[in-house]
Short mmCIF file of C-alpha atoms in Angstrom, two decimals:
data_model
loop_
_atom_site.label_atom_id
_atom_site.label_comp_id
_atom_site.label_asym_id
_atom_site.label_seq_id
_atom_site.Cartn_x
_atom_site.Cartn_y
_atom_site.Cartn_z
CA UNK A 238 -22.19 -27.45 -37.84
CA UNK A 239 -21.29 -31.13 -37.75
CA UNK A 240 -22.03 -33.14 -40.84
CA UNK A 241 -24.36 -36.01 -40.12
CA UNK A 242 -22.16 -38.48 -41.99
CA UNK A 243 -19.20 -37.67 -39.76
CA UNK A 244 -21.05 -38.45 -36.57
CA UNK A 245 -20.49 -41.79 -34.79
CA UNK A 246 -23.23 -44.34 -35.45
CA UNK A 247 -24.37 -44.35 -31.85
CA UNK A 248 -24.98 -40.60 -32.02
CA UNK A 249 -26.95 -40.84 -35.26
CA UNK A 250 -29.11 -43.55 -33.70
CA UNK A 251 -29.50 -41.38 -30.63
CA UNK A 252 -30.68 -38.46 -32.75
CA UNK A 253 -33.29 -40.66 -34.42
CA UNK A 254 -34.46 -42.05 -31.08
CA UNK A 255 -34.69 -38.58 -29.53
CA UNK A 256 -36.58 -37.15 -32.51
CA UNK A 257 -39.04 -40.02 -32.78
CA UNK A 258 -39.67 -40.29 -29.03
CA UNK A 259 -40.16 -36.57 -28.45
CA UNK A 260 -42.27 -36.05 -31.56
CA UNK A 261 -44.55 -38.92 -30.59
CA UNK A 262 -44.87 -37.53 -27.07
CA UNK A 263 -45.83 -34.05 -28.36
CA UNK A 264 -48.17 -35.26 -31.12
CA UNK A 265 -50.95 -36.05 -28.65
CA UNK A 266 -51.41 -32.56 -27.23
CA UNK A 267 -53.59 -31.01 -29.96
CA UNK A 268 -56.17 -33.76 -30.30
CA UNK A 269 -56.18 -36.29 -27.45
CA UNK A 270 -58.05 -34.20 -24.84
CA UNK A 271 -60.94 -33.64 -27.25
CA UNK A 272 -61.00 -37.29 -28.26
CA UNK A 273 -61.04 -38.32 -24.60
CA UNK A 274 -64.01 -36.06 -23.92
CA UNK A 275 -65.84 -37.69 -26.84
CA UNK A 276 -65.33 -41.01 -25.04
CA UNK A 277 -66.96 -39.56 -21.92
CA UNK A 278 -63.72 -39.03 -20.00
CA UNK A 279 -63.71 -36.07 -17.63
CA UNK A 280 -61.07 -33.36 -17.97
CA UNK A 281 -59.54 -34.34 -14.63
CA UNK A 282 -59.08 -37.94 -15.72
CA UNK A 283 -57.58 -36.74 -18.99
CA UNK A 284 -55.09 -34.80 -16.89
CA UNK A 285 -54.20 -37.99 -15.02
CA UNK A 286 -53.70 -39.84 -18.32
CA UNK A 287 -51.30 -37.08 -19.41
CA UNK A 288 -49.42 -37.03 -16.11
CA UNK A 289 -48.97 -40.77 -15.77
CA UNK A 290 -46.36 -40.87 -18.56
CA UNK A 291 -44.14 -38.44 -16.65
CA UNK A 292 -44.49 -40.71 -13.62
CA UNK A 293 -43.35 -43.71 -15.69
CA UNK A 294 -40.33 -41.76 -16.94
CA UNK A 295 -39.44 -40.67 -13.44
CA UNK A 296 -39.54 -44.27 -12.19
CA UNK A 297 -37.72 -45.86 -15.13
CA UNK A 298 -34.84 -43.36 -15.47
CA UNK A 299 -32.90 -44.56 -12.42
CA UNK A 300 -34.21 -48.16 -12.41
CA UNK A 301 -33.49 -49.12 -16.03
CA UNK A 302 -29.69 -48.93 -15.83
CA UNK A 303 -29.70 -50.68 -12.48
CA UNK A 304 -31.74 -53.61 -13.83
CA UNK A 305 -29.66 -53.80 -17.00
CA UNK A 306 -26.48 -54.02 -14.96
CA UNK A 307 -27.88 -56.63 -12.59
CA UNK A 308 -29.38 -58.83 -15.31
CA UNK A 309 -26.40 -58.43 -17.69
CA UNK A 310 -28.60 -57.52 -20.65
CA UNK A 311 -26.68 -56.15 -23.68
CA UNK A 312 -27.52 -52.55 -24.46
CA UNK A 313 -28.51 -53.33 -28.05
CA UNK A 314 -31.05 -55.89 -26.84
CA UNK A 315 -32.60 -53.26 -24.61
CA UNK A 316 -32.74 -50.76 -27.48
CA UNK A 317 -34.36 -53.26 -29.85
CA UNK A 318 -36.88 -54.42 -27.24
CA UNK A 319 -37.80 -50.83 -26.34
CA UNK A 320 -38.25 -49.83 -30.00
CA UNK A 321 -40.46 -52.87 -30.63
CA UNK A 322 -42.44 -52.25 -27.46
CA UNK A 323 -42.89 -48.55 -28.35
CA UNK A 324 -44.21 -49.48 -31.81
CA UNK A 325 -46.68 -51.98 -30.31
CA UNK A 326 -47.81 -49.49 -27.65
CA UNK A 327 -48.35 -46.74 -30.25
CA UNK A 328 -50.42 -49.06 -32.43
CA UNK A 329 -52.36 -50.28 -29.38
CA UNK A 330 -53.11 -46.66 -28.45
CA UNK A 331 -54.53 -46.15 -31.95
CA UNK A 332 -56.96 -49.01 -31.35
CA UNK A 333 -58.37 -47.52 -28.16
CA UNK A 334 -60.76 -45.39 -30.21
CA UNK A 335 -62.84 -48.53 -30.77
CA UNK A 336 -63.47 -48.94 -27.03
CA UNK A 337 -66.97 -47.81 -26.20
CA UNK A 338 -66.91 -48.17 -22.43
CA UNK A 339 -65.42 -45.10 -20.72
CA UNK A 340 -63.84 -46.99 -17.81
CA UNK A 341 -62.14 -49.49 -20.11
CA UNK A 342 -60.95 -46.61 -22.33
CA UNK A 343 -59.42 -44.82 -19.35
CA UNK A 344 -57.81 -47.99 -18.00
CA UNK A 345 -56.31 -48.90 -21.39
CA UNK A 346 -55.02 -45.43 -22.28
CA UNK A 347 -53.56 -44.84 -18.80
CA UNK A 348 -51.84 -48.24 -18.80
CA UNK A 349 -50.42 -47.66 -22.28
CA UNK A 350 -49.18 -44.16 -21.31
CA UNK A 351 -47.52 -45.56 -18.18
CA UNK A 352 -45.82 -48.31 -20.21
CA UNK A 353 -44.76 -45.72 -22.80
CA UNK A 354 -43.17 -43.65 -20.06
CA UNK A 355 -41.25 -46.67 -18.76
CA UNK A 356 -40.16 -47.81 -22.22
CA UNK A 357 -39.14 -44.44 -23.69
CA UNK A 358 -37.21 -43.55 -20.56
CA UNK A 359 -35.36 -46.90 -20.64
CA UNK A 360 -34.58 -46.40 -24.33
CA UNK A 361 -33.17 -42.93 -23.85
CA UNK A 362 -31.22 -43.76 -20.70
CA UNK A 363 -29.60 -46.79 -22.34
CA UNK A 364 -28.68 -44.84 -25.45
CA UNK A 365 -27.29 -41.93 -23.46
CA UNK A 366 -25.20 -44.40 -21.49
CA UNK A 367 -23.82 -45.88 -24.71
CA UNK A 368 -22.97 -42.43 -26.03
CA UNK A 369 -21.13 -41.54 -22.85
CA UNK A 370 -19.20 -44.80 -22.71
CA UNK A 371 -18.24 -44.98 -26.37
CA UNK A 372 -17.18 -41.38 -26.88
CA UNK A 373 -14.59 -39.16 -25.29
CA UNK A 374 -15.69 -36.54 -22.79
CA UNK A 375 -15.66 -33.82 -25.45
CA UNK A 376 -17.43 -36.04 -27.95
CA UNK A 377 -20.11 -37.04 -25.46
CA UNK A 378 -20.70 -33.41 -24.52
CA UNK A 379 -21.10 -32.53 -28.18
CA UNK A 380 -23.38 -35.52 -28.75
CA UNK A 381 -25.61 -34.65 -25.80
CA UNK A 382 -26.00 -31.12 -27.12
CA UNK A 383 -27.06 -32.49 -30.50
CA UNK A 384 -29.46 -34.95 -28.86
CA UNK A 385 -31.16 -32.25 -26.87
CA UNK A 386 -31.39 -29.86 -29.82
CA UNK A 387 -32.98 -32.68 -31.76
CA UNK A 388 -35.52 -33.19 -28.96
CA UNK A 389 -36.32 -29.49 -29.01
CA UNK A 390 -36.94 -29.51 -32.75
CA UNK A 391 -39.17 -32.56 -32.41
CA UNK A 392 -41.08 -30.83 -29.62
CA UNK A 393 -41.68 -27.88 -31.94
CA UNK A 394 -43.01 -29.89 -34.89
CA UNK A 395 -44.73 -32.72 -32.97
CA UNK A 396 -47.98 -30.90 -32.11
CA UNK A 397 -48.34 -29.59 -35.66
CA UNK A 398 -47.81 -33.04 -37.20
CA UNK A 399 -50.12 -34.70 -34.66
CA UNK A 400 -52.91 -32.19 -35.24
CA UNK A 401 -52.58 -32.37 -39.02
CA UNK A 402 -52.58 -36.19 -39.11
CA UNK A 403 -55.64 -36.27 -36.86
CA UNK A 404 -57.45 -33.92 -39.22
CA UNK A 405 -56.46 -35.94 -42.27
CA UNK A 406 -57.15 -39.45 -41.05
CA UNK A 407 -58.80 -39.41 -37.64
CA UNK A 408 -57.81 -40.70 -34.21
CA UNK A 409 -55.73 -43.70 -35.23
CA UNK A 410 -53.59 -41.95 -37.87
CA UNK A 411 -51.08 -40.17 -35.58
CA UNK A 412 -50.60 -43.41 -33.63
CA UNK A 413 -50.11 -45.48 -36.78
CA UNK A 414 -47.59 -42.87 -37.94
CA UNK A 415 -45.80 -43.04 -34.55
CA UNK A 416 -45.86 -46.85 -34.60
CA UNK A 417 -44.42 -46.87 -38.13
CA UNK A 418 -41.63 -44.53 -37.01
CA UNK A 419 -40.76 -46.81 -34.09
CA UNK A 420 -40.87 -49.84 -36.45
CA UNK A 421 -38.39 -48.12 -38.78
CA UNK A 422 -36.21 -47.36 -35.78
CA UNK A 423 -36.32 -51.03 -34.72
CA UNK A 424 -35.40 -52.17 -38.24
CA UNK A 425 -32.49 -49.68 -38.31
CA UNK A 426 -31.27 -50.99 -34.95
CA UNK A 427 -31.63 -54.62 -36.02
CA UNK A 428 -29.80 -54.04 -39.32
CA UNK A 429 -26.96 -52.03 -37.82
CA UNK A 430 -23.79 -53.89 -36.77
CA UNK A 431 -23.66 -54.84 -33.11
CA UNK A 432 -22.54 -51.89 -31.05
CA UNK A 433 -19.72 -52.42 -28.60
CA UNK A 434 -21.38 -52.85 -25.26
CA UNK A 435 -20.34 -50.96 -22.21
CA UNK A 436 -17.31 -52.20 -20.25
CA UNK A 437 -18.03 -54.12 -17.04
CA UNK A 438 -19.36 -51.85 -14.42
CA UNK A 439 -17.53 -51.24 -11.22
CA UNK A 440 -19.42 -50.85 -8.01
CA UNK A 441 -22.37 -53.12 -8.68
CA UNK A 442 -22.70 -53.78 -5.02
CA UNK A 443 -23.51 -50.21 -4.18
CA UNK A 444 -26.30 -49.41 -1.85
CA UNK A 445 -29.65 -48.69 -3.51
CA UNK A 446 -29.48 -45.26 -1.91
CA UNK A 447 -27.52 -44.08 -4.96
CA UNK A 448 -30.80 -44.17 -6.85
CA UNK A 449 -31.73 -40.99 -5.14
CA UNK A 450 -28.33 -39.37 -5.49
CA UNK A 451 -25.78 -39.45 -2.71
CA UNK A 452 -25.79 -35.69 -2.34
CA UNK A 453 -29.51 -35.08 -2.59
CA UNK A 454 -30.14 -35.32 1.16
CA UNK A 455 -27.36 -32.86 1.97
CA UNK A 456 -28.65 -30.44 -0.64
CA UNK A 457 -32.21 -30.59 0.60
CA UNK A 458 -30.98 -29.39 3.98
CA UNK A 459 -30.07 -26.03 2.37
CA UNK A 460 -33.04 -23.66 2.63
CA UNK A 461 -32.18 -21.64 -0.48
CA UNK A 462 -31.90 -24.82 -2.53
CA UNK A 463 -35.32 -26.00 -1.33
CA UNK A 464 -36.91 -22.63 -2.12
CA UNK A 465 -35.59 -22.47 -5.68
CA UNK A 466 -36.54 -26.11 -6.24
CA UNK A 467 -40.06 -25.16 -5.14
CA UNK A 468 -40.00 -22.24 -7.58
CA UNK A 469 -39.05 -24.47 -10.48
CA UNK A 470 -41.54 -27.15 -9.58
CA UNK A 471 -44.29 -24.47 -9.64
CA UNK A 472 -43.03 -23.13 -12.99
CA UNK A 473 -43.28 -26.59 -14.54
CA UNK A 474 -46.68 -26.98 -12.97
CA UNK A 475 -47.60 -23.72 -14.69
CA UNK A 476 -46.38 -25.03 -18.05
CA UNK A 477 -48.17 -28.37 -17.90
CA UNK A 478 -51.26 -27.00 -16.13
CA UNK A 479 -53.17 -26.27 -19.33
CA UNK A 480 -52.00 -29.24 -21.40
CA UNK A 481 -55.29 -31.15 -21.11
CA UNK A 482 -57.38 -27.98 -21.57
CA UNK A 483 -55.81 -26.38 -24.65
CA UNK A 484 -57.68 -28.29 -27.31
CA UNK A 485 -61.03 -27.99 -25.58
CA UNK A 486 -60.56 -24.23 -25.17
CA UNK A 487 -59.28 -23.47 -28.66
CA UNK A 488 -61.54 -25.72 -30.72
CA UNK A 489 -64.72 -23.87 -29.70
CA UNK A 490 -65.86 -20.29 -30.51
CA UNK A 491 -64.50 -17.66 -30.65
CA UNK A 492 -61.33 -19.46 -31.79
CA UNK A 493 -62.76 -22.48 -33.68
CA UNK A 494 -59.27 -23.82 -34.33
CA UNK A 495 -58.49 -27.08 -36.07
CA UNK A 496 -56.18 -29.57 -34.35
CA UNK A 497 -53.30 -28.51 -36.60
CA UNK A 498 -53.81 -24.88 -35.59
CA UNK A 499 -53.88 -25.87 -31.92
CA UNK A 500 -50.56 -27.62 -32.54
CA UNK A 501 -49.25 -24.40 -34.08
CA UNK A 502 -50.22 -22.39 -30.98
CA UNK A 503 -48.41 -24.89 -28.73
CA UNK A 504 -45.36 -24.79 -31.01
CA UNK A 505 -45.38 -20.97 -30.73
CA UNK A 506 -45.18 -21.33 -26.94
CA UNK A 507 -42.16 -23.64 -27.17
CA UNK A 508 -40.46 -21.33 -29.68
CA UNK A 509 -40.93 -18.31 -27.42
CA UNK A 510 -39.69 -20.37 -24.47
CA UNK A 511 -36.45 -21.08 -26.33
CA UNK A 512 -36.19 -17.41 -27.33
CA UNK A 513 -36.67 -16.32 -23.72
CA UNK A 514 -33.98 -18.73 -22.55
CA UNK A 515 -31.57 -17.42 -25.19
CA UNK A 516 -32.11 -13.79 -24.18
CA UNK A 517 -32.39 -14.67 -20.52
CA UNK A 518 -28.75 -15.59 -20.12
CA UNK A 519 -27.69 -12.07 -21.15
CA UNK A 520 -30.23 -10.51 -18.79
CA UNK A 521 -29.08 -12.76 -15.94
CA UNK A 522 -25.48 -11.64 -16.38
CA UNK A 523 -26.52 -8.00 -16.04
CA UNK A 524 -29.28 -8.17 -13.44
CA UNK A 525 -28.52 -11.31 -11.43
CA UNK A 526 -30.39 -14.59 -11.14
CA UNK A 527 -32.98 -13.79 -8.48
CA UNK A 528 -34.35 -10.58 -10.06
CA UNK A 529 -34.67 -12.37 -13.41
CA UNK A 530 -36.39 -15.35 -11.80
CA UNK A 531 -38.85 -13.09 -9.99
CA UNK A 532 -39.37 -10.98 -13.13
CA UNK A 533 -40.09 -14.14 -15.12
CA UNK A 534 -42.63 -15.29 -12.54
CA UNK A 535 -44.31 -11.86 -12.51
CA UNK A 536 -44.56 -11.87 -16.32
CA UNK A 537 -45.98 -15.41 -16.17
CA UNK A 538 -48.66 -14.18 -13.77
CA UNK A 539 -49.63 -11.29 -16.06
CA UNK A 540 -49.62 -13.44 -19.19
CA UNK A 541 -51.88 -16.00 -17.52
CA UNK A 542 -54.32 -13.25 -16.60
CA UNK A 543 -54.36 -12.18 -20.27
CA UNK A 544 -54.57 -15.76 -21.49
CA UNK A 545 -57.85 -16.45 -19.72
CA UNK A 546 -58.59 -13.57 -20.05
CA UNK A 547 -59.24 -13.20 -16.37
CA UNK A 548 -62.69 -11.88 -15.41
CA UNK A 549 -60.84 -9.68 -12.89
CA UNK A 550 -59.38 -7.61 -15.74
CA UNK A 551 -62.83 -6.34 -16.78
CA UNK A 552 -61.84 -6.37 -20.45
CA UNK A 553 -64.35 -5.33 -23.14
CA UNK A 554 -66.82 -7.87 -24.50
CA UNK A 555 -64.81 -8.42 -27.71
CA UNK A 556 -62.29 -10.50 -25.77
CA UNK A 557 -61.01 -13.19 -25.80
CA UNK A 558 -59.45 -12.40 -29.16
CA UNK A 559 -56.97 -14.40 -31.19
CA UNK A 560 -54.36 -11.64 -31.04
CA UNK A 561 -54.57 -11.50 -27.24
CA UNK A 562 -54.29 -15.30 -27.06
CA UNK A 563 -51.18 -15.43 -29.26
CA UNK A 564 -49.54 -12.56 -27.37
CA UNK A 565 -50.31 -14.23 -24.04
CA UNK A 566 -48.98 -17.63 -25.19
CA UNK A 567 -45.82 -16.03 -26.58
CA UNK A 568 -45.17 -13.88 -23.51
CA UNK A 569 -45.85 -16.82 -21.21
CA UNK A 570 -43.38 -18.98 -23.13
CA UNK A 571 -40.73 -16.26 -23.04
CA UNK A 572 -41.26 -15.80 -19.29
CA UNK A 573 -40.80 -19.51 -18.69
CA UNK A 574 -37.64 -19.35 -20.78
CA UNK A 575 -36.38 -16.55 -18.51
CA UNK A 576 -37.11 -18.39 -15.28
CA UNK A 577 -35.71 -21.85 -15.99
CA UNK A 578 -32.02 -21.03 -16.65
CA UNK A 579 -31.93 -18.34 -13.96
CA UNK A 580 -33.43 -20.79 -11.47
CA UNK A 581 -30.80 -23.38 -12.30
CA UNK A 582 -27.99 -20.84 -11.87
CA UNK A 583 -29.50 -19.80 -8.55
CA UNK A 584 -29.53 -23.41 -7.38
CA UNK A 585 -25.91 -23.84 -8.40
CA UNK A 586 -24.86 -20.61 -6.71
CA UNK A 587 -26.54 -21.75 -3.48
CA UNK A 588 -24.81 -25.11 -3.65
CA UNK A 589 -21.49 -23.51 -4.53
CA UNK A 590 -21.63 -21.36 -1.40
CA UNK A 591 -22.12 -24.57 0.58
CA UNK A 592 -18.95 -26.08 -0.93
CA UNK A 593 -20.41 -28.67 -3.30
CA UNK A 594 -18.39 -29.82 -6.31
CA UNK A 595 -19.94 -29.94 -9.75
CA UNK A 596 -19.85 -33.74 -9.72
CA UNK A 597 -21.90 -33.84 -6.55
CA UNK A 598 -24.33 -31.34 -8.01
CA UNK A 599 -24.78 -33.21 -11.26
CA UNK A 600 -26.77 -36.08 -9.79
CA UNK A 601 -29.72 -34.21 -8.34
CA UNK A 602 -29.67 -31.55 -11.07
CA UNK A 603 -30.97 -33.81 -13.79
CA UNK A 604 -32.36 -37.26 -14.28
CA UNK A 605 -30.17 -37.49 -17.37
CA UNK A 606 -27.17 -36.78 -15.21
CA UNK A 607 -28.38 -39.26 -12.66
CA UNK A 608 -28.89 -41.90 -15.31
CA UNK A 609 -25.45 -41.36 -16.76
CA UNK A 610 -23.92 -41.71 -13.33
CA UNK A 611 -25.89 -44.91 -12.85
CA UNK A 612 -24.93 -46.35 -16.23
CA UNK A 613 -21.30 -45.31 -15.85
CA UNK A 614 -20.52 -45.98 -12.21
CA UNK A 615 -17.22 -44.77 -10.77
CA UNK A 616 -14.20 -46.70 -11.95
CA UNK A 617 -10.71 -46.47 -10.46
CA UNK A 618 -8.41 -44.59 -10.55
CA UNK A 619 -10.61 -41.55 -11.21
CA UNK A 620 -13.22 -41.48 -8.44
CA UNK A 621 -16.00 -40.13 -10.64
CA UNK A 622 -16.81 -40.32 -14.33
CA UNK A 623 -16.44 -37.18 -16.42
CA UNK A 624 -19.55 -35.09 -16.62
CA UNK A 625 -20.37 -34.33 -20.23
CA UNK A 626 -23.98 -33.49 -19.41
CA UNK A 627 -22.87 -30.47 -17.41
CA UNK A 628 -22.38 -28.46 -20.58
CA UNK A 629 -23.65 -30.29 -23.64
CA UNK A 630 -22.39 -28.76 -26.85
CA UNK A 631 -24.86 -27.71 -29.46
CA UNK A 632 -23.52 -27.25 -32.95
CA UNK A 633 -21.60 -24.09 -33.85
CA UNK A 634 -19.67 -21.50 -31.84
CA UNK A 635 -22.63 -19.20 -31.15
CA UNK A 636 -24.63 -22.19 -30.05
CA UNK A 637 -21.87 -23.34 -27.74
CA UNK A 638 -21.55 -19.92 -26.15
CA UNK A 639 -25.28 -19.60 -25.59
CA UNK A 640 -25.47 -23.11 -24.22
CA UNK A 641 -22.63 -22.66 -21.76
CA UNK A 642 -23.93 -19.29 -20.60
CA UNK A 643 -27.50 -20.30 -20.08
CA UNK A 644 -26.98 -23.84 -18.83
CA UNK A 645 -25.25 -24.21 -15.55
CA UNK A 646 -22.36 -21.84 -15.86
CA UNK A 647 -20.04 -24.84 -15.82
CA UNK A 648 -17.52 -25.54 -18.59
CA UNK A 649 -16.91 -29.05 -19.89
CA UNK A 650 -15.00 -31.05 -17.32
CA UNK A 651 -11.35 -31.53 -18.20
CA UNK A 652 -10.30 -35.02 -17.10
CA UNK A 653 -6.70 -33.98 -16.46
CA UNK A 654 -7.64 -31.12 -14.16
CA UNK A 655 -8.25 -31.73 -10.47
CA UNK A 656 -11.89 -31.77 -9.43
CA UNK A 657 -12.75 -28.08 -9.02
CA UNK A 658 -15.31 -26.78 -6.64
CA UNK A 659 -18.45 -25.48 -8.18
CA UNK A 660 -17.78 -22.01 -6.84
CA UNK A 661 -14.68 -21.63 -8.98
CA UNK A 662 -16.66 -22.51 -12.10
CA UNK A 663 -19.52 -20.09 -11.69
CA UNK A 664 -19.50 -16.99 -13.87
CA UNK A 665 -17.60 -14.14 -12.28
CA UNK A 666 -19.45 -10.86 -11.82
CA UNK A 667 -17.69 -7.54 -11.46
CA UNK A 668 -17.36 -6.62 -7.78
CA UNK A 669 -19.53 -3.80 -6.45
CA UNK A 670 -17.91 -0.44 -6.93
CA UNK A 671 -16.05 0.70 -3.84
CA UNK A 672 -14.68 4.09 -3.06
CA UNK B 41 -32.41 -18.72 -35.01
CA UNK B 42 -29.12 -20.42 -34.23
CA UNK B 43 -29.10 -18.94 -30.73
CA UNK B 44 -32.68 -20.00 -30.17
CA UNK B 45 -31.91 -23.57 -31.19
CA UNK B 46 -28.82 -23.46 -29.04
CA UNK B 47 -30.86 -22.52 -26.03
CA UNK B 48 -32.98 -25.64 -26.34
CA UNK B 49 -30.40 -28.03 -24.85
CA UNK B 50 -30.11 -26.28 -21.48
CA UNK B 51 -33.84 -25.80 -21.43
CA UNK B 52 -34.39 -29.47 -22.00
CA UNK B 53 -31.84 -30.47 -19.41
CA UNK B 54 -34.06 -28.69 -16.97
CA UNK B 55 -37.20 -30.13 -18.46
CA UNK B 56 -35.83 -33.59 -17.85
CA UNK B 57 -34.86 -33.05 -14.26
CA UNK B 58 -36.83 -34.70 -11.47
CA UNK B 59 -37.97 -31.51 -9.79
CA UNK B 60 -39.64 -30.40 -12.99
CA UNK B 61 -41.10 -33.84 -13.67
CA UNK B 62 -42.82 -33.54 -10.31
CA UNK B 63 -44.44 -30.32 -11.51
CA UNK B 64 -45.21 -31.97 -14.83
CA UNK B 65 -47.02 -34.77 -13.02
CA UNK B 66 -49.07 -32.48 -10.81
CA UNK B 67 -49.77 -29.81 -13.43
CA UNK B 68 -52.13 -31.64 -15.82
CA UNK B 69 -54.15 -33.15 -12.96
CA UNK B 70 -54.54 -29.87 -11.12
CA UNK B 71 -55.18 -27.98 -14.36
CA UNK B 72 -57.81 -30.39 -15.62
CA UNK B 73 -59.53 -30.35 -12.24
CA UNK B 74 -59.66 -26.56 -12.04
CA UNK B 75 -60.66 -26.01 -15.68
CA UNK B 76 -63.51 -28.48 -15.28
CA UNK B 77 -64.73 -26.82 -12.09
CA UNK B 78 -64.17 -23.15 -12.78
CA UNK B 79 -63.65 -22.72 -16.54
CA UNK B 80 -60.55 -21.76 -18.49
CA UNK B 81 -60.48 -18.07 -17.56
CA UNK B 82 -60.77 -18.62 -13.81
CA UNK B 83 -58.31 -21.53 -13.90
CA UNK B 84 -55.74 -19.22 -15.51
CA UNK B 85 -56.52 -16.58 -12.89
CA UNK B 86 -56.06 -19.06 -10.04
CA UNK B 87 -52.80 -20.34 -11.50
CA UNK B 88 -51.63 -16.74 -11.85
CA UNK B 89 -52.52 -16.14 -8.21
CA UNK B 90 -50.68 -19.28 -7.13
CA UNK B 91 -47.54 -18.22 -8.99
CA UNK B 92 -47.79 -14.71 -7.54
CA UNK B 93 -47.99 -16.11 -4.01
CA UNK B 94 -45.06 -18.46 -4.68
CA UNK B 95 -43.03 -15.56 -6.12
CA UNK B 96 -43.78 -13.34 -3.12
CA UNK B 97 -43.06 -16.01 -0.51
CA UNK B 98 -39.97 -17.31 -2.30
CA UNK B 99 -38.68 -13.81 -2.97
CA UNK B 100 -39.24 -12.83 0.66
CA UNK B 101 -37.37 -15.94 1.79
CA UNK B 102 -34.45 -15.50 -0.58
CA UNK B 103 -33.88 -11.74 -0.60
CA UNK B 104 -32.82 -11.27 3.06
CA UNK B 105 -30.58 -14.35 2.81
CA UNK B 106 -28.85 -13.03 -0.29
CA UNK B 107 -28.51 -9.55 1.20
CA UNK B 108 -26.82 -11.04 4.25
CA UNK B 109 -24.53 -13.09 2.00
CA UNK B 110 -23.67 -9.94 0.02
CA UNK B 111 -22.93 -8.02 3.21
CA UNK B 112 -20.73 -10.87 4.39
CA UNK B 113 -18.77 -10.85 1.16
CA UNK B 114 -18.24 -7.07 1.34
CA UNK B 115 -17.10 -7.33 4.98
CA UNK B 116 -14.66 -10.06 4.00
CA UNK B 117 -13.30 -7.84 1.22
CA UNK B 118 -12.79 -4.95 3.63
#
């Protein structure tokens, strides 16, 4: 386990940014849907308000580095501006409770969520770019693992903190808390010595088509790739499907949960998801990716039927019960954990059979990867930057093993080695027994 | 616990990828719409049905392809 004091400053700042951003994002889940309904907002519109932040993130992730490069804005300026803007947006969100008119409430909250998506994505992309440029390949891989673990922890505690603060102080309290956290982050950034900015980028004149990944078109022509992408899109749809409905469902009889308890239920789901992903890698090695993916989807289907519980099950009148709810949430989380890593390995296997290299694959695989490639464009003599995001290193040997196994099956790229094809990096399975 | 925490990074890599963000954008809207119209229990049932259909169609599309690929590999070995 790395000691915090031994970490480079940029990584420590990154950990704080990741924790604050993710915690703030997750704090809303236990109480905002109910508060929106009190303002006369329909459940569907609440769903749109939730979804619009993801849209902002999707738009900003590739655009932010491009604009920063074109406008020659120092990275630290971007970080400071984003922290200040995030604090202002959080505080502004806290004030929306005073709006009486439903339409104005919806317009304000949706606009703020969209801006939050744009700002948080820009903040994270810029910081990730700094980490990659300032550290060695190994160091950046390690740092990315730490950053993502930190996000996961924040995602676990965020709903609980949000629900508790709402109970203690009302609607504005979680937002004031979030705003204060972003203010502290801004002060820390302003007080810290100026970070060495990234070296001049090469390839500024590239075609805008790189925004969408140079290999994405070729990959989409592979049927297997499209199918698994569809699978994973549906799985994420399944995860986020009930986000706006949780609080409304759990805060009424027979559950009568407080917002903090709702947060606890959501945290249980995330915990089981992580557990499923950890166990899933071992199952994938034994059974193969496709059976595990299909098994995960089947378990998701069953757990959703229990979660309702579905009227088709003809359960006794005592249901829905708390025990059934917790079991269903836990099993659903574990099933999602099973499907996500196996789906990614399936995608990589399909691409490997088509002769793609891991560098080509990295761009469409993740927006983080895409952003890193955009922030660190190719510089001669090596045609492509190293790919630390392919296998980020969480702390500790067990963690590293689990991460490498369940991520993409790709080891950290060695700069001295020639660019290997993805096929050679995939985990080797024993051949079928032959007589 | 260590292994569970370690599994978060790969999970979050996936959570941040564009294909999942697309699902994350559609999910809350579709979910809120269905829960409002049909209630929580039926919305879960419909989502379960949707995933079952996706699993069946996707599995049917992928299994023959992978079987052929496996046969090809065995032929090449022979």
